[in-house]
PDB file of C-alpha atoms in Angstrom:
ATOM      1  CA  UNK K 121      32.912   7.966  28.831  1.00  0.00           C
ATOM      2  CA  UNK K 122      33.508   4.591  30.507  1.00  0.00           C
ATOM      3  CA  UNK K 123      34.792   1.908  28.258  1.00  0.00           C
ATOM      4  CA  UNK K 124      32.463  -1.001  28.279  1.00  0.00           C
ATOM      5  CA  UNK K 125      33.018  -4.574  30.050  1.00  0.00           C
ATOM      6  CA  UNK K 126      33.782  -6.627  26.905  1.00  0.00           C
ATOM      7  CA  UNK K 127      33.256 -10.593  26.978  1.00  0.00           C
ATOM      8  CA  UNK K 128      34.235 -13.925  24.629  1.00  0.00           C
ATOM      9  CA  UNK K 129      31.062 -14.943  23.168  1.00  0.00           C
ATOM     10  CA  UNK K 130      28.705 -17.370  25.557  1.00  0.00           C
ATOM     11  CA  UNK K 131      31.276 -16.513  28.484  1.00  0.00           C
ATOM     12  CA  UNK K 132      29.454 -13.189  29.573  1.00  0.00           C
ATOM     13  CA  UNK K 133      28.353 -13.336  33.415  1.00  0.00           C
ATOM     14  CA  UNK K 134      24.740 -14.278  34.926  1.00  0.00           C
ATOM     15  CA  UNK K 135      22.909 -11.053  35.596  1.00  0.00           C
ATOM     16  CA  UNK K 136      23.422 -10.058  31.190  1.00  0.00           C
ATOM     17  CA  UNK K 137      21.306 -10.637  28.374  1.00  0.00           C
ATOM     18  CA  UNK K 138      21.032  -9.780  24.764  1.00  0.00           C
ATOM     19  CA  UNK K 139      17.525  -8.084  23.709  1.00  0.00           C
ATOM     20  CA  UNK K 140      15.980 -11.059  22.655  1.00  0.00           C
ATOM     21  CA  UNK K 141      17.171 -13.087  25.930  1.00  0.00           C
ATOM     22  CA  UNK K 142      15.488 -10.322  27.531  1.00  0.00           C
ATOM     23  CA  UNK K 143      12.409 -10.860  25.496  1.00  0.00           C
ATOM     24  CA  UNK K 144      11.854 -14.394  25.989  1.00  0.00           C
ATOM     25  CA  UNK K 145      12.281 -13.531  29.417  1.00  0.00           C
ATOM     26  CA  UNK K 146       9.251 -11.009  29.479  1.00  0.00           C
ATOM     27  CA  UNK K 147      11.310  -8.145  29.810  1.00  0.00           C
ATOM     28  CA  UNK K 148      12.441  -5.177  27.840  1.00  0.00           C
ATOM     29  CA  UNK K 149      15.808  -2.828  28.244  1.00  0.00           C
ATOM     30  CA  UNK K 150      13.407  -0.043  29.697  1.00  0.00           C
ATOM     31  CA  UNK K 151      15.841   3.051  28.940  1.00  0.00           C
ATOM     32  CA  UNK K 152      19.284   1.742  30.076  1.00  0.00           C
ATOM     33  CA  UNK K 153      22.271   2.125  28.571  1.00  0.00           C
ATOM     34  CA  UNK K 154      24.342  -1.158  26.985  1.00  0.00           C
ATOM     35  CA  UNK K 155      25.991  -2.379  30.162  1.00  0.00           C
ATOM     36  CA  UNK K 156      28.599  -4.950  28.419  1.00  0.00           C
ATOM     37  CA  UNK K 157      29.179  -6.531  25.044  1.00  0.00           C
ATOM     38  CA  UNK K 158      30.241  -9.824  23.647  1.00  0.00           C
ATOM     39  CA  UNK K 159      32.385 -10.541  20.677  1.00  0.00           C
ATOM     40  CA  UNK K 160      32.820 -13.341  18.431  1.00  0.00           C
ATOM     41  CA  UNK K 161      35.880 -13.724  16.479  1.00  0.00           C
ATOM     42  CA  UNK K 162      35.859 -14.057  12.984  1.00  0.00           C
ATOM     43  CA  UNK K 163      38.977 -15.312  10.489  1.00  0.00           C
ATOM     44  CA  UNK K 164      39.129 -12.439   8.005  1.00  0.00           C
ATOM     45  CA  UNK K 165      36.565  -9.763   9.208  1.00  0.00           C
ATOM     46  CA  UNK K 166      35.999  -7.864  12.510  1.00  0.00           C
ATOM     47  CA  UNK K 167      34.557  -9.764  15.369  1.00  0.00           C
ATOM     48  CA  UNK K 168      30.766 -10.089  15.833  1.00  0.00           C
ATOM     49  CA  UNK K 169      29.380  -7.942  18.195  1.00  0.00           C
ATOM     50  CA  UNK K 170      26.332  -8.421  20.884  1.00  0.00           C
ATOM     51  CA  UNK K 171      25.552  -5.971  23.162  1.00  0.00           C
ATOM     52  CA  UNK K 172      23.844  -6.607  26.895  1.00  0.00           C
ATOM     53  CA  UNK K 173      21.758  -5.490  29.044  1.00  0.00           C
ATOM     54  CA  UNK K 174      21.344  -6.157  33.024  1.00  0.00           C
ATOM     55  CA  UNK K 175      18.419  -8.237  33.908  1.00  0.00           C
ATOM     56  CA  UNK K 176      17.935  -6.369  37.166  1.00  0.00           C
ATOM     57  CA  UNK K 177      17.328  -2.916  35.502  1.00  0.00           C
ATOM     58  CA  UNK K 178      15.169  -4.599  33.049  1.00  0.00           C
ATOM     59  CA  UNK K 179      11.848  -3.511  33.125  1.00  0.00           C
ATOM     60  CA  UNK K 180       8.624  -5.842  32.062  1.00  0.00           C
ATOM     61  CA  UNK K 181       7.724  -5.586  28.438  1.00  0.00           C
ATOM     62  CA  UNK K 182       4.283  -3.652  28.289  1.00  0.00           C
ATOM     63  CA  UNK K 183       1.240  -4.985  27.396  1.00  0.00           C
ATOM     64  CA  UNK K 184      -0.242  -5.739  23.651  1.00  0.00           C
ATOM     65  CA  UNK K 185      -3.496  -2.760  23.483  1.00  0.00           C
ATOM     66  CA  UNK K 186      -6.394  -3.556  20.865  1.00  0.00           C
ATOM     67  CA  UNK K 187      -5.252  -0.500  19.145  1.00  0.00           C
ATOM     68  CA  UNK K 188      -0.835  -1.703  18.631  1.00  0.00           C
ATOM     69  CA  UNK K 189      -2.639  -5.344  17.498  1.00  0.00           C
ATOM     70  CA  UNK K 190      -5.151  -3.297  15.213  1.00  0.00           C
ATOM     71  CA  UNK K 191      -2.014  -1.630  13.575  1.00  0.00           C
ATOM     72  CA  UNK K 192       0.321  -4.473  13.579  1.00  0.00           C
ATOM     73  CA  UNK K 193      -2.656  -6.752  11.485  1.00  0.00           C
ATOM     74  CA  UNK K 194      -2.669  -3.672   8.914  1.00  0.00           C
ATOM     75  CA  UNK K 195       0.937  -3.422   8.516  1.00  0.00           C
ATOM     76  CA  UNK K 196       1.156  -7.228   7.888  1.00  0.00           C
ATOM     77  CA  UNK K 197      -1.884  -7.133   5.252  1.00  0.00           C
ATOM     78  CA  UNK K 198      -0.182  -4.229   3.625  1.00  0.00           C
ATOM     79  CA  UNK K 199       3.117  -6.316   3.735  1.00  0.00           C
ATOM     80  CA  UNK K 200       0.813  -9.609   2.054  1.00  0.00           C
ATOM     81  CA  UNK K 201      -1.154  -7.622  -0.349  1.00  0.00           C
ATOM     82  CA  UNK K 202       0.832  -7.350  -4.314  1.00  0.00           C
ATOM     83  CA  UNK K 203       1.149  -3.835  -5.645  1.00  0.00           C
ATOM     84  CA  UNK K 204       0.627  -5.223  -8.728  1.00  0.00           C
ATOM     85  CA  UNK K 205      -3.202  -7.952  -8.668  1.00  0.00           C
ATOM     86  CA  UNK K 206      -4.433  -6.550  -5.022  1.00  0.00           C
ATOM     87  CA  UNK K 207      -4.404  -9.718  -3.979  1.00  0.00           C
ATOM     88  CA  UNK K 208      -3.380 -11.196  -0.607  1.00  0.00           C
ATOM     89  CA  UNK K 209      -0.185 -13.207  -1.428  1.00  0.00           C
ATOM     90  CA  UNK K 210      -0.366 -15.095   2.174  1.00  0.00           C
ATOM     91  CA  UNK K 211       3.483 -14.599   2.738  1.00  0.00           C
ATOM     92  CA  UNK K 212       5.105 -11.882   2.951  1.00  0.00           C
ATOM     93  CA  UNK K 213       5.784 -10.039  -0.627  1.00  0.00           C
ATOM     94  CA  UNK K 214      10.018 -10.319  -0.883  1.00  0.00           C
ATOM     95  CA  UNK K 215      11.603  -6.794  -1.270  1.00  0.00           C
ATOM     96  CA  UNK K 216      13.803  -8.019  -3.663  1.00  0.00           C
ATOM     97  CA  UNK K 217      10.844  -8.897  -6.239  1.00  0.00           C
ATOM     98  CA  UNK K 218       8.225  -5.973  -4.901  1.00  0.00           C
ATOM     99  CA  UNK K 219       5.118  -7.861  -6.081  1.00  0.00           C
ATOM    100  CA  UNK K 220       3.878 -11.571  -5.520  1.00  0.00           C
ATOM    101  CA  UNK K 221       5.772 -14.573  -7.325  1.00  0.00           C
ATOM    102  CA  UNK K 222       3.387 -15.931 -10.017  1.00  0.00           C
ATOM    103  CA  UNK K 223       3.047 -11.811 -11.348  1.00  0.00           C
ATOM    104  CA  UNK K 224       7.055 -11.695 -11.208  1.00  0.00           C
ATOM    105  CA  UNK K 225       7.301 -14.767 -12.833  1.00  0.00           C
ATOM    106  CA  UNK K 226       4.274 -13.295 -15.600  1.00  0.00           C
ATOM    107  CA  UNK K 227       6.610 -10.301 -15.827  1.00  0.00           C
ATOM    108  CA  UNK K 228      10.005 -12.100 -16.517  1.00  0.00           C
ATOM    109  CA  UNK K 229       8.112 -13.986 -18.972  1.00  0.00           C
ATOM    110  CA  UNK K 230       6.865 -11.285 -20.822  1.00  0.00           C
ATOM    111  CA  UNK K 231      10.374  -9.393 -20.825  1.00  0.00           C
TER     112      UNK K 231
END
Protein backbone atom coordinates (compact mmCIF):
# COMPACT_ATOMS: atom_id res chain seq x y z
CA UNK A 1 0.00 0.00 0.00
CA UNK A 2 1.21 3.41 -1.20
CA UNK A 3 1.58 5.99 1.47
CA UNK A 4 -0.55 8.95 0.69
CA UNK A 5 0.66 12.57 -0.60
CA UNK A 6 0.20 14.50 2.68
CA UNK A 7 -0.23 18.48 2.57
CA UNK A 8 -0.18 21.71 5.24
CA UNK A 9 -3.66 22.74 5.44
CA UNK A 10 -4.92 25.30 2.44
CA UNK A 11 -1.45 24.48 0.66
CA UNK A 12 -2.75 21.24 -1.16
CA UNK A 13 -2.32 21.54 -5.13
CA UNK A 14 -5.09 22.61 -7.85
CA UNK A 15 -6.56 19.45 -9.28
CA UNK A 16 -7.76 18.30 -5.05
CA UNK A 17 -10.77 18.83 -3.22
CA UNK A 18 -12.39 17.86 -0.01
CA UNK A 19 -16.05 16.21 -0.42
CA UNK A 20 -17.86 19.18 0.09
CA UNK A 21 -15.50 21.29 -2.41
CA UNK A 22 -16.48 18.62 -4.64
CA UNK A 23 -20.10 19.15 -3.89
CA UNK A 24 -20.40 22.72 -4.42
CA UNK A 25 -18.72 21.96 -7.46
CA UNK A 26 -21.52 19.51 -8.76
CA UNK A 27 -19.51 16.61 -8.40
CA UNK A 28 -19.23 13.55 -6.27
CA UNK A 29 -15.98 11.14 -5.47
CA UNK A 30 -17.68 8.46 -7.82
CA UNK A 31 -15.73 5.29 -6.33
CA UNK A 32 -12.10 6.56 -6.03
CA UNK A 33 -9.91 6.06 -3.53
CA UNK A 34 -8.56 9.25 -1.16
CA UNK A 35 -5.83 10.53 -3.43
CA UNK A 36 -4.05 12.99 -0.74
CA UNK A 37 -4.77 14.44 2.67
CA UNK A 38 -4.28 17.66 4.49
CA UNK A 39 -3.41 18.23 8.07
CA UNK A 40 -3.83 20.95 10.42
CA UNK A 41 -1.73 21.20 13.40
CA UNK A 42 -3.06 21.42 16.64
CA UNK A 43 -1.10 22.52 20.17
CA UNK A 44 -1.92 19.56 22.41
CA UNK A 45 -3.86 16.99 20.23
CA UNK A 46 -3.16 15.21 16.89
CA UNK A 47 -3.40 17.24 13.77
CA UNK A 48 -6.74 17.66 11.93
CA UNK A 49 -7.15 15.62 9.14
CA UNK A 50 -8.95 16.26 5.52
CA UNK A 51 -8.84 13.90 3.02
CA UNK A 52 -9.01 14.70 -1.05
CA UNK A 53 -10.14 13.70 -3.87
CA UNK A 54 -9.02 14.51 -7.68
CA UNK A 55 -11.38 16.68 -9.52
CA UNK A 56 -10.62 14.93 -12.79
CA UNK A 57 -11.84 11.44 -11.61
CA UNK A 58 -14.75 13.09 -10.09
CA UNK A 59 -17.80 12.08 -11.45
CA UNK A 60 -21.17 14.44 -11.59
CA UNK A 61 -23.37 14.09 -8.58
CA UNK A 62 -26.63 12.22 -9.81
CA UNK A 63 -29.77 13.59 -10.08
CA UNK A 64 -32.55 14.26 -7.14
CA UNK A 65 -35.65 11.35 -8.32
CA UNK A 66 -39.32 12.12 -6.96
CA UNK A 67 -38.93 8.98 -5.05
CA UNK A 68 -35.02 10.07 -2.87
CA UNK A 69 -37.09 13.71 -2.36
CA UNK A 70 -40.30 11.65 -1.27
CA UNK A 71 -38.02 9.86 1.36
CA UNK A 72 -35.83 12.65 2.35
CA UNK A 73 -39.36 14.92 3.26
CA UNK A 74 -40.37 11.76 5.51
CA UNK A 75 -37.18 11.42 7.23
CA UNK A 76 -37.18 15.19 8.04
CA UNK A 77 -40.99 15.08 9.33
CA UNK A 78 -40.05 12.09 11.37
CA UNK A 79 -36.94 14.10 12.59
CA UNK A 80 -39.68 17.39 13.40
CA UNK A 81 -42.42 15.37 14.81
CA UNK A 82 -42.07 14.92 19.22
CA UNK A 83 -42.31 11.36 20.43
CA UNK A 84 -43.94 12.65 23.15
CA UNK A 85 -47.45 15.47 21.76
CA UNK A 86 -47.23 14.21 17.86
CA UNK A 87 -46.78 17.41 17.03
CA UNK A 88 -44.55 18.98 14.35
CA UNK A 89 -41.88 20.89 16.39
CA UNK A 90 -40.68 22.90 13.06
CA UNK A 91 -36.91 22.34 13.97
CA UNK A 92 -35.34 19.59 14.28
CA UNK A 93 -36.08 17.62 17.77
CA UNK A 94 -32.25 17.80 19.61
CA UNK A 95 -30.96 14.23 20.43
CA UNK A 96 -29.81 15.32 23.52
CA UNK A 97 -33.51 16.18 24.83
CA UNK A 98 -35.46 13.36 22.49
CA UNK A 99 -38.77 15.28 22.49
CA UNK A 100 -39.67 19.03 21.65
CA UNK A 101 -38.57 21.93 24.15
CA UNK A 102 -41.79 23.25 25.79
CA UNK A 103 -42.64 19.10 26.74
CA UNK A 104 -38.87 18.90 28.11
CA UNK A 105 -39.23 21.91 29.83
CA UNK A 106 -43.09 20.41 31.19
CA UNK A 107 -41.04 17.36 32.17
CA UNK A 108 -38.14 19.06 34.15
CA UNK A 109 -40.80 20.91 35.79
CA UNK A 110 -42.67 18.17 36.92
CA UNK A 111 -39.44 16.21 38.17
Amino acid sequence: MAALPVYRWRLAPDGYATRRQLRALGLRPGGQDVAAQLERPRRRRGPLVAYLYRVDQAKPVRPMTPARRAALAKAMTARRTCPNCRRDAGYCIPRSLGMCVPCSDSFTAAA
